[in-house]
Tab-separated table of C-alpha atoms in Angstrom:
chain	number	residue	atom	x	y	z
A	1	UNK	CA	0.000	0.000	0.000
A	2	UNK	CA	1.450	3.709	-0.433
A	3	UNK	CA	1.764	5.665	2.214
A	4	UNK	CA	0.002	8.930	1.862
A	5	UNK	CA	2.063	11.753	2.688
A	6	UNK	CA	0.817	14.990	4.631
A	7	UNK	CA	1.905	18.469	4.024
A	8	UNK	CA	1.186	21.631	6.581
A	9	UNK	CA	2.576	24.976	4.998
A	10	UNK	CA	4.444	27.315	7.333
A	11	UNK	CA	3.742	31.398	6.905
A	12	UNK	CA	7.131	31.488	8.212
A	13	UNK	CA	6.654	35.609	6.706
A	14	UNK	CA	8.523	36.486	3.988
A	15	UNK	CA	9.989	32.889	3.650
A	16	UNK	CA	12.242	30.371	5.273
A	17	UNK	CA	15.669	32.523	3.682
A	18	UNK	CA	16.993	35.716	5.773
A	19	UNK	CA	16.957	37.773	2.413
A	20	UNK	CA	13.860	36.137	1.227
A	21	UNK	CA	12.066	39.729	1.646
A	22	UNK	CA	14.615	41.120	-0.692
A	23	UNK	CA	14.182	38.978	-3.701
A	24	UNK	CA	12.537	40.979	-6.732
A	25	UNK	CA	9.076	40.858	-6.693
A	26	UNK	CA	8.524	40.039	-3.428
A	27	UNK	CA	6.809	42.490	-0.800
A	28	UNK	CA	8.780	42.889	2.380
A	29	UNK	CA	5.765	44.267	4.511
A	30	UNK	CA	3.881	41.608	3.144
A	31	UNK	CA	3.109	39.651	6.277
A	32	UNK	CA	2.140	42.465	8.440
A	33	UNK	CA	-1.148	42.486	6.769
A	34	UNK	CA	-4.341	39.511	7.150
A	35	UNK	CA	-4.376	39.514	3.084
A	36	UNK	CA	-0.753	37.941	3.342
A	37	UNK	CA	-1.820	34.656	5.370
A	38	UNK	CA	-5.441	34.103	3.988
A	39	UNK	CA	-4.058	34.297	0.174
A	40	UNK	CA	-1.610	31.167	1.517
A	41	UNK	CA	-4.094	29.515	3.200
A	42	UNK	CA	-6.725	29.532	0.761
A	43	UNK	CA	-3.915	28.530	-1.707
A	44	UNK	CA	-3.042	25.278	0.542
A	45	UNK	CA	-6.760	24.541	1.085
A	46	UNK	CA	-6.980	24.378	-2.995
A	47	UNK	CA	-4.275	21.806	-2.876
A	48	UNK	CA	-5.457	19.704	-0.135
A	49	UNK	CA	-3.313	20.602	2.420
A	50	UNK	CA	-3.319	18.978	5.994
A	51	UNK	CA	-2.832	22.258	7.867
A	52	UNK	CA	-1.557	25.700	7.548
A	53	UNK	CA	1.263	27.251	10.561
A	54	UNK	CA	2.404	30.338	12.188
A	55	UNK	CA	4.996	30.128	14.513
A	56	UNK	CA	5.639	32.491	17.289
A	57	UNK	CA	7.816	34.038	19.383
A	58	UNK	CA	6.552	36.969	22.623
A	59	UNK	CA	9.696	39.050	22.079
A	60	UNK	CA	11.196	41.609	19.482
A	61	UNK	CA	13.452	39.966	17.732
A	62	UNK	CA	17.189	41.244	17.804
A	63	UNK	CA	17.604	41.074	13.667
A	64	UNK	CA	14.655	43.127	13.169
A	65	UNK	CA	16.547	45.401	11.500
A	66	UNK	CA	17.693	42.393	8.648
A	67	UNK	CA	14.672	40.893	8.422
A	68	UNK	CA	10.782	40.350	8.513
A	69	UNK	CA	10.114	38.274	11.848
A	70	UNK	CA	6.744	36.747	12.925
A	71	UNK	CA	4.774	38.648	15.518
A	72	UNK	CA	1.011	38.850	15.132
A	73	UNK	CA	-0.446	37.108	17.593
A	74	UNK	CA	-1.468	33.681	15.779
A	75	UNK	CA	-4.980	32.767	17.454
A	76	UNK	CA	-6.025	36.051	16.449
A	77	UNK	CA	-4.681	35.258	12.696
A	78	UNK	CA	-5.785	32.238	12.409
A	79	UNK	CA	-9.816	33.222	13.451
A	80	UNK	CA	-9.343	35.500	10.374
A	81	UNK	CA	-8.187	33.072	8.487
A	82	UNK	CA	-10.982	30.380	10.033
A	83	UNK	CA	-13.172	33.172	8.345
A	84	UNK	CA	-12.016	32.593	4.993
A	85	UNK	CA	-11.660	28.870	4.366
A	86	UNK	CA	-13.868	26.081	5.476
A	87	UNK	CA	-11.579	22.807	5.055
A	88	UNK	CA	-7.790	23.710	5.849
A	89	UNK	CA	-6.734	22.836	9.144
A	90	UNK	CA	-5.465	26.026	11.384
A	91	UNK	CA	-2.167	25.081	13.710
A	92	UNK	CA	-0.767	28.441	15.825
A	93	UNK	CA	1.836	28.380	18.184
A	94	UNK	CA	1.598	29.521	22.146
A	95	UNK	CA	4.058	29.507	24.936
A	96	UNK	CA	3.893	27.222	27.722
A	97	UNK	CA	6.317	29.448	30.014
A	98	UNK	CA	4.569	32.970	29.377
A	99	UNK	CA	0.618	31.300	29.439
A	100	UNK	CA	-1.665	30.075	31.630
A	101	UNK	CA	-3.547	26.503	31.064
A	102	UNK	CA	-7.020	28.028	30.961
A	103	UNK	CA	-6.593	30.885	28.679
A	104	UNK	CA	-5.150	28.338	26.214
A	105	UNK	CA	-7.396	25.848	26.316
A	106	UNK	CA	-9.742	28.640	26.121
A	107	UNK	CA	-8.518	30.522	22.882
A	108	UNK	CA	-8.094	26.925	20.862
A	109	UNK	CA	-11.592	25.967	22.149
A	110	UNK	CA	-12.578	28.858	20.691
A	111	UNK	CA	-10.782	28.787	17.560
A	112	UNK	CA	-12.220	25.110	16.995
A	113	UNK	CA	-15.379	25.935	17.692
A	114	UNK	CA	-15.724	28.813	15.084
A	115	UNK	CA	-13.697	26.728	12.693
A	116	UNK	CA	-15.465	23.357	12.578
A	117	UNK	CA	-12.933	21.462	14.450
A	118	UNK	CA	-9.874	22.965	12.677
A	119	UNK	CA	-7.750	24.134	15.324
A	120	UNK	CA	-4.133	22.757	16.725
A	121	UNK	CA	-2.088	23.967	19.061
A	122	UNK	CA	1.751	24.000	18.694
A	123	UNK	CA	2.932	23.809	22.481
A	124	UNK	CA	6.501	25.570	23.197
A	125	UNK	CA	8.668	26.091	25.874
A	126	UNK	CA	10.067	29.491	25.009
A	127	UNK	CA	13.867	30.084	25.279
A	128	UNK	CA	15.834	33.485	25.497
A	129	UNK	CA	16.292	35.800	27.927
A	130	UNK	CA	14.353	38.407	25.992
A	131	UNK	CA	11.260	36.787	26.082
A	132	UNK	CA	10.961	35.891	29.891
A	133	UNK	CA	12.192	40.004	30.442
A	134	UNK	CA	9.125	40.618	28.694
A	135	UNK	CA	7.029	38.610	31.739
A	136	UNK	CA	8.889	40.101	34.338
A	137	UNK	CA	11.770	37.268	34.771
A	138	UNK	CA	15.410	38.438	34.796
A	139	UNK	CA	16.326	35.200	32.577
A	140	UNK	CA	14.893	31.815	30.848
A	141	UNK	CA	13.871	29.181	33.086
A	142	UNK	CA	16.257	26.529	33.411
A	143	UNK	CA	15.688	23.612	30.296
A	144	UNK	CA	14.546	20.825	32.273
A	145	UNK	CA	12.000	22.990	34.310
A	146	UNK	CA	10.378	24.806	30.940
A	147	UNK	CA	9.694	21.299	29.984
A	148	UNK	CA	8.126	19.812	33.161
A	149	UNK	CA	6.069	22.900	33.329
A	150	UNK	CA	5.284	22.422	29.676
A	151	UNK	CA	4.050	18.718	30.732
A	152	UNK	CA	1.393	19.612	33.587
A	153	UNK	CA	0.755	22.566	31.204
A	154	UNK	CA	-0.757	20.051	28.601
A	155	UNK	CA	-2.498	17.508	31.069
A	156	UNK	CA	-4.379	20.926	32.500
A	157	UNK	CA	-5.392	22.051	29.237
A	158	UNK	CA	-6.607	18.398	27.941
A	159	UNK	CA	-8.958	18.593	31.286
A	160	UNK	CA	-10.098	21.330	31.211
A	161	UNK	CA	-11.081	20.674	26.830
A	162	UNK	CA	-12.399	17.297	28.189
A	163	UNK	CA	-14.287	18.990	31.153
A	164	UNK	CA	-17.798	18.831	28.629
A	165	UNK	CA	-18.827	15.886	27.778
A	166	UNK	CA	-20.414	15.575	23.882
A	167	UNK	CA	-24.042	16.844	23.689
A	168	UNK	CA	-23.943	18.480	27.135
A	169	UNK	CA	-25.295	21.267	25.252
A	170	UNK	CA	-29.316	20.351	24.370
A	171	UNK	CA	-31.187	23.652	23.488
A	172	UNK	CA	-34.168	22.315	24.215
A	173	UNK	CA	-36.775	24.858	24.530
A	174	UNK	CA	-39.941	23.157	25.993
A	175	UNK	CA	-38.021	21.816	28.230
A	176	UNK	CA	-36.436	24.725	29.841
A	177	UNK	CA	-32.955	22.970	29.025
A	178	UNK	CA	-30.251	25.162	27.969
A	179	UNK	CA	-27.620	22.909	29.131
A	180	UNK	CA	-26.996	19.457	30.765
A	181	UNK	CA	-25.449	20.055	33.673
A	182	UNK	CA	-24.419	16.799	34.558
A	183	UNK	CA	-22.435	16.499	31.679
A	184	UNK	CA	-19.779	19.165	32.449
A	185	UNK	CA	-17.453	18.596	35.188
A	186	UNK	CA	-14.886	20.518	37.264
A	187	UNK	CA	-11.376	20.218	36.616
A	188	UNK	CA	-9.922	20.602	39.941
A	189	UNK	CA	-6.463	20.066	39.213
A	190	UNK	CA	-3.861	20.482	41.960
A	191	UNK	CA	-0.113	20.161	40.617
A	192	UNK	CA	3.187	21.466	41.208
A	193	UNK	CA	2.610	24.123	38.496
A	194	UNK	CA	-1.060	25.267	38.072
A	195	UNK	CA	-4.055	24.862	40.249
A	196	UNK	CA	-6.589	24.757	38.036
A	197	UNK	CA	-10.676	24.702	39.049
A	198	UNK	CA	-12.446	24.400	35.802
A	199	UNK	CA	-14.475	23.457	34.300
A	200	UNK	CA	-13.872	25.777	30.813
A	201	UNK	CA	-16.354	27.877	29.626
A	202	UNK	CA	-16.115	26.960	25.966
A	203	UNK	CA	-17.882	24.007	24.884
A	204	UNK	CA	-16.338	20.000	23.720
A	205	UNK	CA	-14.409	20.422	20.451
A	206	UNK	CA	-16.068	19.107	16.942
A	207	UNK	CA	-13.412	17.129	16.711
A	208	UNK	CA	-13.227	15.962	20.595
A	209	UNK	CA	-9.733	18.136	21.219
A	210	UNK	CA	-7.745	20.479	19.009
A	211	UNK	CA	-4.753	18.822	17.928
A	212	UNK	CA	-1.828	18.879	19.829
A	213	UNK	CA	1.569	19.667	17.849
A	214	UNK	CA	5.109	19.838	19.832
A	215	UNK	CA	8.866	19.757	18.258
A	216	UNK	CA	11.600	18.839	20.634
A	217	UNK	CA	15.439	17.835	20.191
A	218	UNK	CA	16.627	17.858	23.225
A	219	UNK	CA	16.215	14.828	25.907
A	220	UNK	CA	13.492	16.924	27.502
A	221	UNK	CA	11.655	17.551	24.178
A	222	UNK	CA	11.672	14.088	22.868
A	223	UNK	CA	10.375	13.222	25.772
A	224	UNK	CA	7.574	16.145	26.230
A	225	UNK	CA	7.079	15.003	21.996
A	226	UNK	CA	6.417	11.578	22.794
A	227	UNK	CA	4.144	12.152	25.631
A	228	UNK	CA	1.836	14.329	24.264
A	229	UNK	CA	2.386	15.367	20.655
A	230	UNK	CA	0.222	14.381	17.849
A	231	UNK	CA	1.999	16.002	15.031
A	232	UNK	CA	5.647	16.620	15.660
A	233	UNK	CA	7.678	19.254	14.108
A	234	UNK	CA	11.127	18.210	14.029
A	235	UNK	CA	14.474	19.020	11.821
A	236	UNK	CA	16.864	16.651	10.356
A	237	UNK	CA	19.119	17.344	7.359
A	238	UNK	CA	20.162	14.061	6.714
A	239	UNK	CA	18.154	10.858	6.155
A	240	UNK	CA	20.061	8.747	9.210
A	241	UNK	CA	19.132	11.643	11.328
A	242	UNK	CA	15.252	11.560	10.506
A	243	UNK	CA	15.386	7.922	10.587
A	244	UNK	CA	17.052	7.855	14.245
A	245	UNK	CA	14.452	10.920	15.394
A	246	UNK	CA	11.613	8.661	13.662
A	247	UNK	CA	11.959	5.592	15.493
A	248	UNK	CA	12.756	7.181	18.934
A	249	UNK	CA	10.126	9.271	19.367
A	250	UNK	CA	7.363	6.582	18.315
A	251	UNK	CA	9.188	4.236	20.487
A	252	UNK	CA	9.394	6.419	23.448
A	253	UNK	CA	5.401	7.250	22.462
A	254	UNK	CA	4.889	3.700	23.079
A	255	UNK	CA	6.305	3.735	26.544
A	256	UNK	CA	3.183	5.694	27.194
A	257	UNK	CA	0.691	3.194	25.724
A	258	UNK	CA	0.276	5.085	22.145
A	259	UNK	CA	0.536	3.435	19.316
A	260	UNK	CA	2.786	4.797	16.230
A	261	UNK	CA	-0.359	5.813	14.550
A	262	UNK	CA	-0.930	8.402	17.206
A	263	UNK	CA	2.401	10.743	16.418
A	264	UNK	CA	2.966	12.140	13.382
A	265	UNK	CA	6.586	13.662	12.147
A	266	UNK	CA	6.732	15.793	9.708
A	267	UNK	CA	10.440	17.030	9.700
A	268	UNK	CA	10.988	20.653	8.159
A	269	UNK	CA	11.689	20.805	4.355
A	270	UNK	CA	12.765	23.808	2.645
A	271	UNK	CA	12.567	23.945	-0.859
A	272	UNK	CA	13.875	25.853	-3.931
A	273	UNK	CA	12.295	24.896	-7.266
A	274	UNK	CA	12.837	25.682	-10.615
A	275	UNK	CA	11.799	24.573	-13.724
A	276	UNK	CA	15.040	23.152	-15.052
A	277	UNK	CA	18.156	22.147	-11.991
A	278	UNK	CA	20.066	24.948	-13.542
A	279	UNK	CA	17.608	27.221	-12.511
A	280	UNK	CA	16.696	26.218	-9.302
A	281	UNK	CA	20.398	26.116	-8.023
A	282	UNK	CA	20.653	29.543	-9.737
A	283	UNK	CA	17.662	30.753	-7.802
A	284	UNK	CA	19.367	29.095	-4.431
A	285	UNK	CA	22.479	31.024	-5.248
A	286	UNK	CA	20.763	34.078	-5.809
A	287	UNK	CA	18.736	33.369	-2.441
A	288	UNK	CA	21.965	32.887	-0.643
A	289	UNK	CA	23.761	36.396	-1.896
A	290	UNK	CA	20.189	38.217	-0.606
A	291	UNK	CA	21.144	36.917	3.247
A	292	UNK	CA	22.715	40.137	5.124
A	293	UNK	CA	26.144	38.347	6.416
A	294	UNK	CA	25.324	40.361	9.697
A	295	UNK	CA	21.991	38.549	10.047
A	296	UNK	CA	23.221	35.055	9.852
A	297	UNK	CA	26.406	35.789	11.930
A	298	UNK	CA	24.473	36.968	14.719
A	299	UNK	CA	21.664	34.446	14.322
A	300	UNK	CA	24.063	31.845	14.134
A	301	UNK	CA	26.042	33.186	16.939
A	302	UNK	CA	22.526	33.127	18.956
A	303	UNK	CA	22.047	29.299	18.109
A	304	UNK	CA	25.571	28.015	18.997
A	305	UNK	CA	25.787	30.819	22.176
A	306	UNK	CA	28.816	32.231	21.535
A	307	UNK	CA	30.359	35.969	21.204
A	308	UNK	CA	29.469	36.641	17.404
A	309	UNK	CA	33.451	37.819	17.303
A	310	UNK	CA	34.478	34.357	17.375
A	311	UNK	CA	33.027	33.655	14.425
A	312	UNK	CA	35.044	33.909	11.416
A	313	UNK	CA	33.555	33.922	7.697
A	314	UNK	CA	36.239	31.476	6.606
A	315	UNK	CA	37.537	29.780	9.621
A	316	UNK	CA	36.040	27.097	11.415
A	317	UNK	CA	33.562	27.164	14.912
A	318	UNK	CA	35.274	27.811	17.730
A	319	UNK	CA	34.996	24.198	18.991
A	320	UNK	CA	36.736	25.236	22.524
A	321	UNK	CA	34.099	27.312	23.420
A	322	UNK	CA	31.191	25.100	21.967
A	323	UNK	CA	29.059	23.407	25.261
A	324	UNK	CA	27.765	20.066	25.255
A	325	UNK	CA	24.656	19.722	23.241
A	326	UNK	CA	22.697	18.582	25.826
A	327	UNK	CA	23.323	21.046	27.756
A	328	UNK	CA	23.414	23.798	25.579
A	329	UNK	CA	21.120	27.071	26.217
A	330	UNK	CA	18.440	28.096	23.734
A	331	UNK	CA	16.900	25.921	21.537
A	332	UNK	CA	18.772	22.898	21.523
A	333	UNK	CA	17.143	21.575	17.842
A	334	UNK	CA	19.150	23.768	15.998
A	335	UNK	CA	22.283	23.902	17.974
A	336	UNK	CA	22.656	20.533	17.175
A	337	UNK	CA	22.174	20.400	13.575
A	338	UNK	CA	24.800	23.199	13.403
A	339	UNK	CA	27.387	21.782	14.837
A	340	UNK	CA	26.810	18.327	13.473
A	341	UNK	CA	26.926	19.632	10.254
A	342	UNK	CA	29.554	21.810	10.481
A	343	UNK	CA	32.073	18.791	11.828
A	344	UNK	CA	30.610	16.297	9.891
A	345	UNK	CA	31.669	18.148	6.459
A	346	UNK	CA	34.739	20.093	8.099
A	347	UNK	CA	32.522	23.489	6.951
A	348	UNK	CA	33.717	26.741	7.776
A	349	UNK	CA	31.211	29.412	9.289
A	350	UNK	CA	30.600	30.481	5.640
A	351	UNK	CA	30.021	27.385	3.824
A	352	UNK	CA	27.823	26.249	6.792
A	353	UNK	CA	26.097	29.794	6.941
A	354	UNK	CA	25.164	28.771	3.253
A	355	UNK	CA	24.067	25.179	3.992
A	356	UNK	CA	22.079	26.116	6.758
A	357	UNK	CA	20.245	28.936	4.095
A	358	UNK	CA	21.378	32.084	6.295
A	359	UNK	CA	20.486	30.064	9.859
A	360	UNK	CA	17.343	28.701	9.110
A	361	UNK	CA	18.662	25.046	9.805
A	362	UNK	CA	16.295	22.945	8.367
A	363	UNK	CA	16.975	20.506	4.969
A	364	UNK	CA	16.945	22.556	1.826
A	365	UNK	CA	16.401	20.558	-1.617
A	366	UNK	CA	17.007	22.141	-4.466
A	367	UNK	CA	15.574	21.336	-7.948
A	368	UNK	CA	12.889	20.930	-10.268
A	369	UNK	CA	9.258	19.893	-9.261
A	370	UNK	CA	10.105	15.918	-10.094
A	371	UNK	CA	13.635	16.310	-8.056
A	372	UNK	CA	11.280	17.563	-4.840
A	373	UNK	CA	8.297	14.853	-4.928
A	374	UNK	CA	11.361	12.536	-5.573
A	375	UNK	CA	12.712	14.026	-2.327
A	376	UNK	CA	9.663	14.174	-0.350
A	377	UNK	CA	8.760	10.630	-1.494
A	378	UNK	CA	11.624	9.173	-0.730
A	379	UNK	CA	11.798	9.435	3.400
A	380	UNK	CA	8.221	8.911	3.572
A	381	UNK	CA	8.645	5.345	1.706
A	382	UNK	CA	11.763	4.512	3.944
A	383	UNK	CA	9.600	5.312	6.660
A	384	UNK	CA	11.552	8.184	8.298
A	385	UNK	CA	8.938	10.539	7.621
A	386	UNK	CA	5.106	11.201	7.811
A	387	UNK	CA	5.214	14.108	5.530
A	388	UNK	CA	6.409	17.396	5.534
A	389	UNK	CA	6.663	20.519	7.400
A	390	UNK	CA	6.982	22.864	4.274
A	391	UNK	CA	9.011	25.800	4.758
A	392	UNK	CA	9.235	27.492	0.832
A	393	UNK	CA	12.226	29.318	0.142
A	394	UNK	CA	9.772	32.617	-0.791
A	395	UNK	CA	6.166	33.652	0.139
A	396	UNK	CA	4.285	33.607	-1.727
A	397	UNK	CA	6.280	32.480	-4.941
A	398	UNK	CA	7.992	29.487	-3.573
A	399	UNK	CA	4.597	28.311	-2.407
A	400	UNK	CA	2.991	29.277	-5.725
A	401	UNK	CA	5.551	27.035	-7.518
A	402	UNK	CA	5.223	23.943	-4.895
A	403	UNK	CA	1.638	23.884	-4.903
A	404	UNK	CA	1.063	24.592	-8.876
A	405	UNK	CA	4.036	21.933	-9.934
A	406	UNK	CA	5.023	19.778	-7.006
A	407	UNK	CA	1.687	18.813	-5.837
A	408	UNK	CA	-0.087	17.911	-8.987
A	409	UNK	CA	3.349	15.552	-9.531
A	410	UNK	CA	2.478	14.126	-6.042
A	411	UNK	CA	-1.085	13.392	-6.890
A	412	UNK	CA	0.229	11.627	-10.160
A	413	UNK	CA	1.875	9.218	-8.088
A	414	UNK	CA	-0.858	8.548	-6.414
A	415	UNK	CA	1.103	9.943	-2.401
A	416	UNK	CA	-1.188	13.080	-2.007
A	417	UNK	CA	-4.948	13.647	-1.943
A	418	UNK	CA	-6.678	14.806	-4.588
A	419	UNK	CA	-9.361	15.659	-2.655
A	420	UNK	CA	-10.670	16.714	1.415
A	421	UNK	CA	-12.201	13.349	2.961
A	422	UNK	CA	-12.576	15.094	6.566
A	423	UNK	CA	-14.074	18.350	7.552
A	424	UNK	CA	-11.278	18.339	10.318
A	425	UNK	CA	-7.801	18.888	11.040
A	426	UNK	CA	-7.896	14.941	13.057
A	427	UNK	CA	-9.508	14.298	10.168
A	428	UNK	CA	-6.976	15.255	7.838
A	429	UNK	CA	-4.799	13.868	9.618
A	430	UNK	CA	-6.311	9.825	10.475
A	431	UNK	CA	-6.065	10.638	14.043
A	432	UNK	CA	-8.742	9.130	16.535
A	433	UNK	CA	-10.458	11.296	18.328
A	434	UNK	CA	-8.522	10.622	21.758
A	435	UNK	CA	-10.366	9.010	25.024
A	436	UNK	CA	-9.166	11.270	28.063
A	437	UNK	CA	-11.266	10.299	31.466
A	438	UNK	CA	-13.902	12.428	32.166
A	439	UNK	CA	-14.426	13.736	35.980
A	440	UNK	CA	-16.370	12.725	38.258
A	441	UNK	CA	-17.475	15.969	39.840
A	442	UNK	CA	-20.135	18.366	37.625
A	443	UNK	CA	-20.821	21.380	37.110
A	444	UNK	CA	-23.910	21.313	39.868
A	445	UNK	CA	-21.130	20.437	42.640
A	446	UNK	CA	-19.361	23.611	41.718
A	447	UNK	CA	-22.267	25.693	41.611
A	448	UNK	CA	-23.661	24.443	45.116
């Protein structure tokens, strides 16, 4: 049987490239405007699309001044965007750290409601020092606590969603019965984090919970992934790293009694197409000159936390001041695809600057439409993959090209739907609507 291979888009602004808002053509204020992300997402609902994404992060970012950075607030975006589509599904990303449980649960119960059961929530944990200044915190919290806070975080959100049961709303008029009581139930969660009454004031999802989407690296992350992520965003730019990620995290997933068909990966794939190789690679090259050499110094300096000084266009990482991965600062994903790839291929900071597309990090594949289904194709067969997490070199253009070349050549084959067979984003997706214990105590309790 093929394996079917799903695709979320993410508005990652101008595009996955640090001079992507410079190529001709393109508009640089672009994605400061609603038109920006519903033109994308209607254009991903057209081609069948699982989902479209907005990442997020609650501080200014430091390279402002080299490039477009996301900072609308996504839940707010995406309701917009809700507005004007009916099928795509609608992931958005909010902190664990800088949130509380019942605001979250609150905003995707919301957002799934007025969607149709669309909604998914991309759970992070929020590194950098600017951020938690922003909340009143003088630095980060430390790794290992973001995460475990990140965990309860989750389980208090998932009670309070599952805090109505289906049909405990009945509308029935002769009756006098606006609402069945009996069927929504306090939360009353007591942890080391949160204390939590419930129950929410937003009613069961269509689809029984939003989806649940996490990416983690790290020990913590896998482990946060495997516990309670449904989709999971990771990056790997080689196939023996997806293939290692792959089979951990669904192994580790079964350690909590899921089965394999309750994650899906989809690892991050950037893509440059053209319509012959020549002019793809001539596109990438042209992509790679647009990248301010500033930008990705300090960017990359950020990832690997070192003194941008000690990095040197054509000399090699400063290994001696390089921390173990595991207990590097920051986000951990990316410092360990750096340096991995930098010693693996004996890169200097410029050639690796260049493979990494200006600091983005994720794979890049280069080519015509054929060359990228081949690509795409190929790790989902060898079962290192679910699908993709597509990050185009350019929005809109790069998009344009992948979904009027690529996914028609994906269809062909037979890998892609050619049509919506779900209404929602679990749909899309063939996950089960998950079984979460309801409470014992109702809403009557809490009243009295």
């Amino acid at each position: 049987m093929t394996r079917q291979v799903h695709l979320n888009v993410n508005i990652l602004n101008a595009g996955v490239f640090g001079g992507s808002w410079r190529l001709p053509g393109t508009d640089p204020l672009a994605s400061f405007g609603l038109a920006h992300y519903v033109d994308i997402a209607r254009k991903a609902e057209a081609a069948k699309f699982d989902a479209v994404f907005l990442a997020d992060g609650p501080a200014i970012r430091e390279d402002l001044r080299y490039r477009p950075f996301n900072s609308l607030e996504p839940s707010v975006v995406l309701a917009a965007v809700a507005a004007s589509t009916s099928r795509i599904g609608l992931i958005g990303t909010l902190s664990s750290s800088y949130n509380d449980p019942y605001d979250v649960a609150r905003r995707f119960a919301t957002l799934d409601q007025l969607s149709g059961g669309r909604s998914g929530w991309n759970v992070v944990t929020t590194a950098g020092r600017e951020s938690a200044r922003n909340f009143g915190f003088d630095d980060e919290p430390d790794h290992g606590r973001r995460y475990e806070r990140a965990a309860e975080f989750v389980e208090v959100v998932r009670k309070l969603w599952n805090s109505w049961e289906p049909d405990a709303l009945v509308g029935d008029k002769s009756g006098q019965v606006f609402a069945d009581t009996t069927r929504i139930h306090r939360t009353d969660h007591h942890g080391e984090h949160f204390d939590v009454a419930g129950p929410l004031n937003v009613p069961r999802s269509p689809q029984g919970e939003p989806v649940v989407v996490q990416a983690g690296a790290s020990r913590d992350g896998r482990a946060l992934a495997a516990r309670v992520g449904e989709v999971i965003f990771t990056a790997a730019q080689t196939e023996d790293e997806a293939r290692e990620y792959y089979h951990d995290v669904k192994a580790r997933a079964r350690g909590y009694g899921r089965g394999p068909e309750d994650v899906i990966v989809l690892p991050g794939l950037s893509t440059v197409i053209g319509s012959t190789e020549a002019e793809a690679h001539e596109r990438r090259e042209l992509l790679a000159e647009l990248v301010p050499p500033e930008y990705a110094l300090e960017r990359l300096a950020g990832q690997l936390g070192v003194p941008r000084e000690s990095l040197v266009l054509d000399g090699s990482l400063p290994w001696e001041l390089l921390a173990d991965p595991d207990d590097a600062g920051g986000s951990q994903t990316f410092y360990k695809i750096a340096v991995s790839l930098a010693r693996r291929e004996s890169l200097t900071v410029r050639q690796l600057l260049r493979r990494l597309g200006g600091g983005a990090g994720h794979r890049i594949v280069t080519g015509t439409p054929e060359q990228i289904a081949d690509a795409i194709v190929d790790w989902v067969d060898k079962g290192v993959a679910d699908g993709f997490n597509l990050m185009p070199d350019v929005l809109p253009s790069g998009f344009d090209d992948f979904v009027d070349h690529v996914v028609p050549e994906l269809q062909r084959r037979g890998v892609f739907r050619t049509d919506y067979d779900s209404t929602t984003l679990r749909g899309h997706l063939g996950l089960a609507a998950p079984h979460h214990a309801i409470p014992s105590s109702h809403v009557e309790q809490v009243v009295a």
